[in-house]
Amino acid sequence: MSWQPARYALPDFAELAEKARRSSPETARRSGADAGAVLGAGYEPLGLNDICAQRKLRLSELAAHAEAQRRTARELLSNHDRSLPDDDLAGLVAAREEARHTVAQLSARSSVRPGDGYASEVAIKGGFGRRLRKVGPPFLLLIALLAVDIPIYYQTLLDLGISGLMTAALGVAAVLVFGFGPHLYGRKFREWQEEGTAPRSAREFSLRDWISRPSMMIVLPVLWLVTITAVTWARLQTLVSLAQPVPGDPASVVGPAIVTIGAVPMLILLLTLVIFTGIIAMETGRRMGNPNDRLLKDARAQVRELEERLSAARQRVGEAAQYRNRLTEISDPQKPYEHELIEQIHRGYDLVESSYVTAHLEEFGPVSPDVAARAGDILADHRKAHH
């Protein structure tokens, strides 16, 4: 949309006027006219018709040039599809309104499914204090429980490590699996709550389907529970072995609580600690893993992107309208775009004629002072007759 009519080069009228001024005295001498002829009515200097012919030739060239530009403009106008930028603009407006609706919906309401009761707007813009009140208590409780669980994991895995470093590494791995694994599961569980994909699948599945294709949301907790029970049982066996005296060993018995409380209550106590730790870790993940927060961020970014694209599309629509109006103006013969050029040609050749006639009459000035005053009348008569 950058087409413009080809520029029509106008001559240097000042140079033409100077050239006519230099040639006019010689033409006046060759004409054989005298002062009386100049002062008579209807006198026209010799050579003035040549300048008039140049004017007409220049105007005819301009008319042919303008007609060629009109044909080009009509072709471009017929091929110009005004609906394309308008359709793009309408599509962007619809997409922006949909994104704005999504932002407003996620900002105004809380979770789709039962969650933490906070709107996504609060989760993003509620400030550090509100986020701390939301996540802080379960997080602090999780740290306290891990402080109890870590020694359990360390002592349980103590016999598996060749060195203290390997034992520590195994303990860290156990904490990551049994402590932060439930946290990640809680985030996934929150998505399950918000989107409701698993309940829909559950309604569609039969019991046989659940056995043959069990959901990972159920398989993972079962595996975690089996594994954590095995770790707890191993720790219990270690405590039981430490509580039994070694024949001939004068040292005191380690772990008298096993003898006092019993193995089953101790197993329940240890299992409760590690399971409760996993539940708290899962709850922190569930509170921190609201997928609506991500959806809101994405929707806001989409709104900003669509605003930029919409601004560019509006600019393109405006440019297309200006381009279409310009083509319409150029292609309309009733509104000749070359009108200004025609006026420039007339003004330019009027200057050339005036310079020519003035220089022509200067040849007769010494004979009759009234000759110079005839320049205006001669030009007026000539233009009235020929233009």
mmCIF file of C-alpha atoms in Angstrom:
data_model
loop_
_atom_site.group_PDB
_atom_site.id
_atom_site.type_symbol
_atom_site.label_atom_id
_atom_site.label_comp_id
_atom_site.label_asym_id
_atom_site.label_seq_id
_atom_site.Cartn_x
_atom_site.Cartn_y
_atom_site.Cartn_z
ATOM 1 C CA MET A 1 0.000 0.000 0.000
ATOM 2 C CA SER A 2 2.786 2.381 -0.874
ATOM 3 C CA TRP A 3 1.872 3.217 -4.449
ATOM 4 C CA GLN A 4 1.981 6.868 -5.409
ATOM 5 C CA PRO A 5 1.399 8.398 -8.850
ATOM 6 C CA ALA A 6 4.586 8.879 -10.817
ATOM 7 C CA ARG A 7 6.007 12.354 -10.451
ATOM 8 C CA TYR A 8 5.651 14.620 -13.469
ATOM 9 C CA ALA A 9 8.794 16.688 -13.964
ATOM 10 C CA LEU A 10 8.098 20.374 -14.590
ATOM 11 C CA PRO A 11 10.593 22.534 -16.471
ATOM 12 C CA ASP A 12 12.608 25.272 -14.817
ATOM 13 C CA PHE A 13 10.376 28.223 -15.657
ATOM 14 C CA ALA A 14 12.859 30.767 -14.324
ATOM 15 C CA GLU A 15 15.430 29.459 -16.787
ATOM 16 C CA LEU A 16 12.856 29.476 -19.610
ATOM 17 C CA ALA A 17 11.921 33.068 -18.756
ATOM 18 C CA GLU A 18 15.562 34.141 -18.829
ATOM 19 C CA LYS A 19 16.056 32.386 -22.153
ATOM 20 C CA ALA A 20 12.963 34.117 -23.581
ATOM 21 C CA ARG A 21 14.230 37.473 -22.315
ATOM 22 C CA ARG A 22 17.559 37.005 -24.113
ATOM 23 C CA SER A 23 15.961 35.915 -27.388
ATOM 24 C CA SER A 24 13.186 38.524 -27.441
ATOM 25 C CA PRO A 25 15.217 41.595 -28.674
ATOM 26 C CA GLU A 26 16.493 39.711 -31.701
ATOM 27 C CA THR A 27 12.947 38.579 -32.530
ATOM 28 C CA ALA A 28 11.711 42.176 -32.178
ATOM 29 C CA ARG A 29 14.330 43.423 -34.639
ATOM 30 C CA ARG A 30 13.435 40.697 -37.128
ATOM 31 C CA SER A 31 9.725 41.459 -36.894
ATOM 32 C CA GLY A 32 10.203 44.882 -38.566
ATOM 33 C CA ALA A 33 7.551 46.433 -36.319
ATOM 34 C CA ASP A 34 7.807 50.042 -35.189
ATOM 35 C CA ALA A 35 6.463 51.973 -32.230
ATOM 36 C CA GLY A 36 3.289 52.863 -34.067
ATOM 37 C CA ALA A 37 2.511 49.211 -34.719
ATOM 38 C CA VAL A 38 3.147 48.370 -31.100
ATOM 39 C CA LEU A 39 0.812 51.097 -29.912
ATOM 40 C CA GLY A 40 -1.904 49.946 -32.294
ATOM 41 C CA ALA A 41 -4.725 47.705 -31.255
ATOM 42 C CA GLY A 42 -4.309 43.951 -31.597
ATOM 43 C CA TYR A 43 -0.506 43.949 -31.720
ATOM 44 C CA GLU A 44 1.085 40.610 -30.761
ATOM 45 C CA PRO A 45 4.858 40.181 -30.635
ATOM 46 C CA LEU A 46 6.421 37.687 -32.992
ATOM 47 C CA GLY A 47 7.324 34.432 -31.184
ATOM 48 C CA LEU A 48 4.647 34.728 -28.527
ATOM 49 C CA ASN A 49 2.654 32.012 -30.267
ATOM 50 C CA ASP A 50 5.656 29.673 -29.934
ATOM 51 C CA ILE A 51 5.562 30.084 -26.176
ATOM 52 C CA CYS A 52 1.823 29.476 -26.255
ATOM 53 C CA ALA A 53 2.397 26.284 -28.270
ATOM 54 C CA GLN A 54 4.937 25.099 -25.680
ATOM 55 C CA ARG A 55 2.342 25.684 -22.978
ATOM 56 C CA LYS A 56 -0.257 23.600 -24.816
ATOM 57 C CA LEU A 57 2.266 20.827 -25.491
ATOM 58 C CA ARG A 58 3.216 20.693 -21.830
ATOM 59 C CA LEU A 59 -0.452 20.564 -20.796
ATOM 60 C CA SER A 60 -1.193 17.738 -23.243
ATOM 61 C CA GLU A 61 1.799 15.760 -21.921
ATOM 62 C CA LEU A 62 0.545 16.273 -18.384
ATOM 63 C CA ALA A 63 -2.963 15.130 -19.390
ATOM 64 C CA ALA A 64 -1.575 11.925 -20.941
ATOM 65 C CA HIS A 65 0.579 11.314 -17.866
ATOM 66 C CA ALA A 66 -2.388 11.867 -15.542
ATOM 67 C CA GLU A 67 -4.614 9.512 -17.548
ATOM 68 C CA ALA A 68 -1.990 6.763 -17.314
ATOM 69 C CA GLN A 69 -1.861 7.248 -13.541
ATOM 70 C CA ARG A 70 -5.664 7.081 -13.364
ATOM 71 C CA ARG A 71 -5.682 3.762 -15.183
ATOM 72 C CA THR A 72 -3.093 2.393 -12.772
ATOM 73 C CA ALA A 73 -5.080 3.702 -9.797
ATOM 74 C CA ARG A 74 -8.296 2.097 -11.083
ATOM 75 C CA GLU A 75 -6.533 -1.261 -11.487
ATOM 76 C CA LEU A 76 -5.082 -1.080 -7.992
ATOM 77 C CA LEU A 77 -8.431 -0.019 -6.565
ATOM 78 C CA SER A 78 -10.230 -2.942 -8.218
ATOM 79 C CA ASN A 79 -7.665 -5.383 -6.776
ATOM 80 C CA HIS A 80 -7.679 -3.797 -3.325
ATOM 81 C CA ASP A 81 -9.550 -5.998 -0.835
ATOM 82 C CA ARG A 82 -10.770 -3.715 1.911
ATOM 83 C CA SER A 83 -12.243 -6.617 3.895
ATOM 84 C CA LEU A 84 -8.899 -8.208 4.829
ATOM 85 C CA PRO A 85 -7.682 -5.590 7.347
ATOM 86 C CA ASP A 86 -11.223 -5.168 8.684
ATOM 87 C CA ASP A 87 -11.569 -8.936 9.204
ATOM 88 C CA ASP A 88 -8.197 -9.074 10.962
ATOM 89 C CA LEU A 89 -9.244 -6.201 13.204
ATOM 90 C CA ALA A 90 -12.568 -7.855 14.057
ATOM 91 C CA GLY A 91 -10.830 -11.141 14.880
ATOM 92 C CA LEU A 92 -8.321 -9.408 17.162
ATOM 93 C CA VAL A 93 -11.078 -7.473 18.934
ATOM 94 C CA ALA A 94 -12.997 -10.710 19.574
ATOM 95 C CA ALA A 95 -9.857 -12.468 20.859
ATOM 96 C CA ARG A 96 -9.025 -9.537 23.139
ATOM 97 C CA GLU A 97 -12.528 -9.453 24.598
ATOM 98 C CA GLU A 98 -12.363 -13.184 25.258
ATOM 99 C CA ALA A 99 -8.986 -12.797 26.986
ATOM 100 C CA ARG A 100 -10.333 -9.886 29.042
ATOM 101 C CA HIS A 101 -13.308 -12.012 30.072
ATOM 102 C CA THR A 102 -10.927 -14.767 31.173
ATOM 103 C CA VAL A 103 -8.881 -12.287 33.224
ATOM 104 C CA ALA A 104 -11.995 -10.836 34.847
ATOM 105 C CA GLN A 105 -13.355 -14.300 35.607
ATOM 106 C CA LEU A 106 -10.129 -15.579 37.162
ATOM 107 C CA SER A 107 -9.602 -12.323 39.083
ATOM 108 C CA ALA A 108 -13.096 -12.130 40.547
ATOM 109 C CA ARG A 109 -13.865 -15.674 41.621
ATOM 110 C CA SER A 110 -12.143 -18.271 43.750
ATOM 111 C CA SER A 111 -11.372 -21.805 42.710
ATOM 112 C CA VAL A 112 -13.667 -23.625 40.310
ATOM 113 C CA ARG A 113 -13.552 -26.609 42.623
ATOM 114 C CA PRO A 114 -13.191 -26.469 46.408
ATOM 115 C CA GLY A 115 -9.723 -25.097 46.986
ATOM 116 C CA ASP A 116 -8.183 -22.507 49.254
ATOM 117 C CA GLY A 117 -11.064 -20.050 48.856
ATOM 118 C CA TYR A 118 -8.851 -17.355 47.364
ATOM 119 C CA ALA A 119 -9.365 -15.810 43.958
ATOM 120 C CA SER A 120 -6.463 -16.033 41.577
ATOM 121 C CA GLU A 121 -6.137 -12.252 41.795
ATOM 122 C CA VAL A 122 -5.315 -12.589 45.481
ATOM 123 C CA ALA A 123 -2.792 -15.333 44.784
ATOM 124 C CA ILE A 124 -0.886 -13.028 42.448
ATOM 125 C CA LYS A 125 -1.442 -9.527 43.851
ATOM 126 C CA GLY A 126 -2.363 -10.197 47.466
ATOM 127 C CA GLY A 127 1.065 -9.339 48.735
ATOM 128 C CA PHE A 128 3.714 -11.282 50.587
ATOM 129 C CA GLY A 129 1.842 -11.073 53.898
ATOM 130 C CA ARG A 130 -1.286 -12.745 52.609
ATOM 131 C CA ARG A 131 0.713 -15.423 50.838
ATOM 132 C CA LEU A 132 2.683 -16.024 54.029
ATOM 133 C CA ARG A 133 -0.518 -16.412 56.063
ATOM 134 C CA LYS A 134 -1.822 -18.808 53.462
ATOM 135 C CA VAL A 135 1.227 -21.066 53.121
ATOM 136 C CA GLY A 136 3.234 -20.280 56.250
ATOM 137 C CA PRO A 137 1.531 -22.458 58.913
ATOM 138 C CA PRO A 138 1.604 -25.739 56.985
ATOM 139 C CA PHE A 139 5.109 -24.952 55.759
ATOM 140 C CA LEU A 140 6.425 -24.387 59.295
ATOM 141 C CA LEU A 141 4.684 -27.544 60.469
ATOM 142 C CA LEU A 142 6.286 -29.413 57.582
ATOM 143 C CA ILE A 143 9.743 -28.203 58.619
ATOM 144 C CA ALA A 144 9.115 -29.323 62.199
ATOM 145 C CA LEU A 145 7.983 -32.754 61.075
ATOM 146 C CA LEU A 146 10.951 -33.119 58.730
ATOM 147 C CA ALA A 147 13.228 -32.331 61.669
ATOM 148 C CA VAL A 148 11.760 -35.436 63.309
ATOM 149 C CA ASP A 149 11.660 -37.565 60.160
ATOM 150 C CA ILE A 150 15.191 -36.892 58.927
ATOM 151 C CA PRO A 151 16.860 -38.732 61.851
ATOM 152 C CA ILE A 152 14.472 -41.614 61.252
ATOM 153 C CA TYR A 153 15.507 -41.839 57.613
ATOM 154 C CA TYR A 154 19.164 -41.403 58.524
ATOM 155 C CA GLN A 155 19.172 -44.128 61.159
ATOM 156 C CA THR A 156 17.164 -46.447 58.937
ATOM 157 C CA LEU A 157 19.600 -46.055 56.062
ATOM 158 C CA LEU A 158 22.694 -46.033 58.274
ATOM 159 C CA ASP A 159 23.520 -49.673 57.610
ATOM 160 C CA LEU A 160 23.081 -49.254 53.834
ATOM 161 C CA GLY A 161 25.842 -46.664 53.443
ATOM 162 C CA ILE A 162 29.463 -47.649 53.175
ATOM 163 C CA SER A 163 30.488 -44.273 54.560
ATOM 164 C CA GLY A 164 28.880 -41.426 56.429
ATOM 165 C CA LEU A 165 28.690 -39.380 53.229
ATOM 166 C CA MET A 166 26.787 -42.127 51.431
ATOM 167 C CA THR A 167 24.446 -42.482 54.367
ATOM 168 C CA ALA A 168 23.781 -38.722 54.308
ATOM 169 C CA ALA A 169 23.177 -38.879 50.553
ATOM 170 C CA LEU A 170 20.684 -41.704 50.997
ATOM 171 C CA GLY A 171 18.967 -39.723 53.746
ATOM 172 C CA VAL A 172 18.665 -36.624 51.544
ATOM 173 C CA ALA A 173 17.255 -38.757 48.734
ATOM 174 C CA ALA A 174 14.725 -40.255 51.128
ATOM 175 C CA VAL A 175 13.661 -36.778 52.287
ATOM 176 C CA LEU A 176 13.236 -35.630 48.692
ATOM 177 C CA VAL A 177 11.191 -38.690 47.778
ATOM 178 C CA PHE A 178 9.081 -39.004 50.919
ATOM 179 C CA GLY A 179 8.874 -35.297 51.849
ATOM 180 C CA PHE A 180 8.873 -33.264 48.630
ATOM 181 C CA GLY A 181 7.303 -35.985 46.528
ATOM 182 C CA PRO A 182 3.952 -35.416 48.284
ATOM 183 C CA HIS A 183 4.428 -31.659 47.755
ATOM 184 C CA LEU A 184 4.622 -32.154 43.991
ATOM 185 C CA TYR A 185 1.725 -34.568 44.194
ATOM 186 C CA GLY A 186 -0.273 -31.883 46.017
ATOM 187 C CA ARG A 187 0.299 -29.458 43.140
ATOM 188 C CA LYS A 188 -0.949 -32.064 40.693
ATOM 189 C CA PHE A 189 -3.847 -32.842 42.988
ATOM 190 C CA ARG A 190 -4.809 -29.143 42.934
ATOM 191 C CA GLU A 191 -4.969 -29.244 39.142
ATOM 192 C CA TRP A 192 -7.103 -32.352 39.476
ATOM 193 C CA GLN A 193 -9.399 -30.407 41.795
ATOM 194 C CA GLU A 194 -9.623 -27.324 39.582
ATOM 195 C CA GLU A 195 -10.003 -29.049 36.243
ATOM 196 C CA GLY A 196 -11.991 -32.040 37.420
ATOM 197 C CA THR A 197 -10.478 -34.318 34.787
ATOM 198 C CA ALA A 198 -10.092 -37.310 37.076
ATOM 199 C CA PRO A 199 -13.725 -37.363 38.290
ATOM 200 C CA ARG A 200 -14.956 -37.294 34.707
ATOM 201 C CA SER A 201 -12.639 -40.184 33.915
ATOM 202 C CA ALA A 202 -13.865 -42.007 37.012
ATOM 203 C CA ARG A 203 -17.474 -41.775 35.916
ATOM 204 C CA GLU A 204 -16.573 -43.047 32.479
ATOM 205 C CA PHE A 205 -14.470 -45.961 33.790
ATOM 206 C CA SER A 206 -15.854 -49.214 35.061
ATOM 207 C CA LEU A 207 -14.261 -51.214 37.864
ATOM 208 C CA ARG A 208 -12.476 -53.373 35.316
ATOM 209 C CA ASP A 209 -11.055 -50.248 33.679
ATOM 210 C CA TRP A 210 -9.778 -48.994 37.024
ATOM 211 C CA ILE A 211 -8.004 -52.310 37.608
ATOM 212 C CA SER A 212 -6.516 -52.543 34.117
ATOM 213 C CA ARG A 213 -5.797 -48.821 33.712
ATOM 214 C CA PRO A 214 -5.547 -47.290 37.181
ATOM 215 C CA SER A 215 -5.173 -43.528 37.523
ATOM 216 C CA MET A 216 -1.741 -42.207 38.509
ATOM 217 C CA MET A 217 -3.482 -40.012 41.059
ATOM 218 C CA ILE A 218 -4.273 -43.239 42.949
ATOM 219 C CA VAL A 219 -1.258 -45.375 42.037
ATOM 220 C CA LEU A 220 1.281 -42.821 43.327
ATOM 221 C CA PRO A 221 -0.194 -42.520 46.846
ATOM 222 C CA VAL A 222 -0.448 -46.320 47.078
ATOM 223 C CA LEU A 223 3.205 -46.743 46.069
ATOM 224 C CA TRP A 224 4.251 -43.975 48.457
ATOM 225 C CA LEU A 225 2.301 -45.570 51.324
ATOM 226 C CA VAL A 226 3.782 -49.016 50.666
ATOM 227 C CA THR A 227 7.310 -47.604 50.493
ATOM 228 C CA ILE A 228 6.980 -45.428 53.575
ATOM 229 C CA THR A 229 5.538 -48.391 55.488
ATOM 230 C CA ALA A 230 8.553 -50.481 54.498
ATOM 231 C CA VAL A 231 10.933 -47.746 55.698
ATOM 232 C CA THR A 232 9.039 -47.452 58.979
ATOM 233 C CA TRP A 233 9.091 -51.232 59.457
ATOM 234 C CA ALA A 234 12.836 -51.282 58.827
ATOM 235 C CA ARG A 235 13.332 -48.530 61.416
ATOM 236 C CA LEU A 236 11.179 -50.462 63.882
ATOM 237 C CA GLN A 237 13.240 -53.601 63.381
ATOM 238 C CA THR A 238 16.381 -51.586 64.055
ATOM 239 C CA LEU A 239 14.935 -50.263 67.287
ATOM 240 C CA VAL A 240 13.821 -53.747 68.341
ATOM 241 C CA SER A 241 17.275 -55.169 67.698
ATOM 242 C CA LEU A 242 18.866 -52.362 69.697
ATOM 243 C CA ALA A 243 16.458 -52.943 72.586
ATOM 244 C CA GLN A 244 17.470 -56.605 73.025
ATOM 245 C CA PRO A 245 20.535 -57.115 75.266
ATOM 246 C CA VAL A 246 23.591 -58.811 73.849
ATOM 247 C CA PRO A 247 24.872 -61.754 75.982
ATOM 248 C CA GLY A 248 28.055 -60.818 77.801
ATOM 249 C CA ASP A 249 27.678 -57.084 76.942
ATOM 250 C CA PRO A 250 27.676 -55.011 80.148
ATOM 251 C CA ALA A 251 26.380 -51.911 78.269
ATOM 252 C CA SER A 252 22.906 -50.608 79.040
ATOM 253 C CA VAL A 253 20.013 -51.557 76.794
ATOM 254 C CA VAL A 254 19.306 -49.011 74.024
ATOM 255 C CA GLY A 255 15.719 -48.074 73.308
ATOM 256 C CA PRO A 256 13.854 -49.180 76.413
ATOM 257 C CA ALA A 257 10.716 -47.520 74.973
ATOM 258 C CA ILE A 258 10.275 -50.507 72.696
ATOM 259 C CA VAL A 259 10.050 -52.793 75.725
ATOM 260 C CA THR A 260 7.803 -50.405 77.628
ATOM 261 C CA ILE A 261 5.452 -49.346 74.805
ATOM 262 C CA GLY A 262 5.593 -52.354 72.569
ATOM 263 C CA ALA A 263 6.392 -52.849 68.916
ATOM 264 C CA VAL A 264 2.902 -52.259 67.521
ATOM 265 C CA PRO A 265 2.314 -48.873 69.203
ATOM 266 C CA MET A 266 5.817 -47.792 68.157
ATOM 267 C CA LEU A 267 5.068 -48.828 64.569
ATOM 268 C CA ILE A 268 1.842 -46.818 64.663
ATOM 269 C CA LEU A 269 3.699 -43.802 66.089
ATOM 270 C CA LEU A 270 6.453 -43.854 63.473
ATOM 271 C CA LEU A 271 4.014 -44.505 60.643
ATOM 272 C CA THR A 272 1.788 -41.650 61.831
ATOM 273 C CA LEU A 273 4.732 -39.243 61.852
ATOM 274 C CA VAL A 274 5.866 -39.993 58.312
ATOM 275 C CA ILE A 275 2.326 -40.178 56.900
ATOM 276 C CA PHE A 276 1.341 -36.908 58.562
ATOM 277 C CA THR A 277 4.501 -35.327 57.150
ATOM 278 C CA GLY A 278 3.496 -36.453 53.675
ATOM 279 C CA ILE A 279 -0.037 -35.108 54.146
ATOM 280 C CA ILE A 280 1.264 -31.704 55.258
ATOM 281 C CA ALA A 281 3.679 -31.631 52.311
ATOM 282 C CA MET A 282 0.819 -32.467 49.981
ATOM 283 C CA GLU A 283 -1.343 -29.708 51.497
ATOM 284 C CA THR A 284 1.380 -27.084 51.010
ATOM 285 C CA GLY A 285 1.711 -28.187 47.414
ATOM 286 C CA ARG A 286 -2.062 -28.058 46.975
ATOM 287 C CA ARG A 287 -2.250 -24.527 48.362
ATOM 288 C CA MET A 288 0.689 -23.266 46.321
ATOM 289 C CA GLY A 289 -0.202 -25.071 43.085
ATOM 290 C CA ASN A 290 -3.372 -23.291 41.969
ATOM 291 C CA PRO A 291 -3.352 -23.634 38.152
ATOM 292 C CA ASN A 292 -5.656 -20.617 37.916
ATOM 293 C CA ASP A 293 -2.686 -18.433 38.859
ATOM 294 C CA ARG A 294 -0.799 -19.596 35.785
ATOM 295 C CA LEU A 295 -3.913 -19.235 33.654
ATOM 296 C CA LEU A 296 -4.375 -15.675 34.905
ATOM 297 C CA LYS A 297 -0.768 -14.760 34.154
ATOM 298 C CA ASP A 298 -1.062 -16.256 30.689
ATOM 299 C CA ALA A 299 -4.365 -14.463 30.086
ATOM 300 C CA ARG A 300 -2.896 -11.119 31.157
ATOM 301 C CA ALA A 301 0.095 -11.630 28.890
ATOM 302 C CA GLN A 302 -2.298 -12.528 26.080
ATOM 303 C CA VAL A 303 -4.295 -9.338 26.681
ATOM 304 C CA ARG A 304 -1.121 -7.234 26.477
ATOM 305 C CA GLU A 305 -0.044 -8.998 23.287
ATOM 306 C CA LEU A 306 -3.486 -8.581 21.723
ATOM 307 C CA GLU A 307 -3.536 -4.891 22.664
ATOM 308 C CA GLU A 308 -0.257 -4.376 20.803
ATOM 309 C CA ARG A 309 -1.469 -6.367 17.805
ATOM 310 C CA LEU A 310 -4.778 -4.505 17.867
ATOM 311 C CA SER A 311 -3.006 -1.153 17.857
ATOM 312 C CA ALA A 312 -0.928 -2.239 14.868
ATOM 313 C CA ALA A 313 -4.058 -3.582 13.141
ATOM 314 C CA ARG A 314 -5.896 -0.283 13.674
ATOM 315 C CA GLN A 315 -2.948 1.537 12.178
ATOM 316 C CA ARG A 316 -3.002 -0.800 9.182
ATOM 317 C CA VAL A 317 -6.745 -0.253 8.757
ATOM 318 C CA GLY A 318 -6.228 3.510 8.829
ATOM 319 C CA GLU A 319 -3.408 3.288 6.315
ATOM 320 C CA ALA A 320 -5.535 1.056 4.094
ATOM 321 C CA ALA A 321 -8.408 3.555 4.252
ATOM 322 C CA GLN A 322 -6.097 6.436 3.361
ATOM 323 C CA TYR A 323 -4.607 4.404 0.538
ATOM 324 C CA ARG A 324 -8.070 3.489 -0.762
ATOM 325 C CA ASN A 325 -9.228 7.122 -0.577
ATOM 326 C CA ARG A 326 -6.106 8.253 -2.387
ATOM 327 C CA LEU A 327 -6.683 5.710 -5.169
ATOM 328 C CA THR A 328 -10.311 6.807 -5.425
ATOM 329 C CA GLU A 329 -9.279 10.442 -5.631
ATOM 330 C CA ILE A 330 -6.662 9.793 -8.309
ATOM 331 C CA SER A 331 -8.932 7.561 -10.409
ATOM 332 C CA ASP A 332 -11.824 10.070 -10.407
ATOM 333 C CA PRO A 333 -11.632 12.250 -13.561
ATOM 334 C CA GLN A 334 -14.036 14.748 -11.989
ATOM 335 C CA LYS A 335 -11.425 15.540 -9.329
ATOM 336 C CA PRO A 336 -8.165 15.801 -11.264
ATOM 337 C CA TYR A 337 -5.287 15.305 -8.877
ATOM 338 C CA GLU A 338 -3.046 17.141 -11.390
ATOM 339 C CA HIS A 339 -4.920 20.411 -10.882
ATOM 340 C CA GLU A 340 -2.014 21.893 -8.928
ATOM 341 C CA LEU A 341 0.421 20.899 -11.675
ATOM 342 C CA ILE A 342 -1.813 22.579 -14.265
ATOM 343 C CA GLU A 343 -1.805 25.755 -12.202
ATOM 344 C CA GLN A 344 1.984 25.602 -11.911
ATOM 345 C CA ILE A 345 2.331 25.228 -15.693
ATOM 346 C CA HIS A 346 0.049 28.206 -16.311
ATOM 347 C CA ARG A 347 1.887 30.354 -13.775
ATOM 348 C CA GLY A 348 5.232 29.309 -15.192
ATOM 349 C CA TYR A 349 4.376 30.080 -18.802
ATOM 350 C CA ASP A 350 2.689 33.316 -17.749
ATOM 351 C CA LEU A 351 6.077 34.292 -16.326
ATOM 352 C CA VAL A 352 7.816 33.278 -19.556
ATOM 353 C CA GLU A 353 5.360 35.278 -21.683
ATOM 354 C CA SER A 354 5.618 38.313 -19.411
ATOM 355 C CA SER A 355 9.423 38.237 -19.572
ATOM 356 C CA TYR A 356 9.330 37.803 -23.333
ATOM 357 C CA VAL A 357 6.887 40.678 -23.961
ATOM 358 C CA THR A 358 8.683 43.025 -21.565
ATOM 359 C CA ALA A 359 12.035 42.415 -23.265
ATOM 360 C CA HIS A 360 10.360 42.707 -26.670
ATOM 361 C CA LEU A 361 8.929 46.157 -25.893
ATOM 362 C CA GLU A 362 12.220 47.403 -24.486
ATOM 363 C CA GLU A 363 13.499 47.560 -28.077
ATOM 364 C CA PHE A 364 10.934 50.292 -28.824
ATOM 365 C CA GLY A 365 11.208 52.140 -25.531
ATOM 366 C CA PRO A 366 13.742 54.790 -26.682
ATOM 367 C CA VAL A 367 11.453 55.722 -29.598
ATOM 368 C CA SER A 368 8.249 56.032 -27.574
ATOM 369 C CA PRO A 369 8.028 55.957 -23.768
ATOM 370 C CA ASP A 370 4.382 54.835 -24.016
ATOM 371 C CA VAL A 371 5.419 51.478 -25.498
ATOM 372 C CA ALA A 372 6.469 49.965 -22.133
ATOM 373 C CA ALA A 373 3.007 50.607 -20.732
ATOM 374 C CA ARG A 374 1.515 48.426 -23.457
ATOM 375 C CA ALA A 375 2.942 45.172 -21.986
ATOM 376 C CA GLY A 376 -0.069 44.493 -19.755
ATOM 377 C CA ASP A 377 -2.596 45.144 -22.526
ATOM 378 C CA ILE A 378 -0.722 42.953 -25.014
ATOM 379 C CA LEU A 379 -0.550 40.052 -22.552
ATOM 380 C CA ALA A 380 -4.213 40.416 -21.610
ATOM 381 C CA ASP A 381 -5.310 40.401 -25.247
ATOM 382 C CA HIS A 382 -3.122 37.389 -26.022
ATOM 383 C CA ARG A 383 -4.368 35.335 -23.087
ATOM 384 C CA LYS A 384 -7.961 36.270 -23.828
ATOM 385 C CA ALA A 385 -7.569 35.088 -27.410
ATOM 386 C CA HIS A 386 -5.557 31.892 -26.827
ATOM 387 C CA HIS A 387 -6.221 30.721 -23.268
#
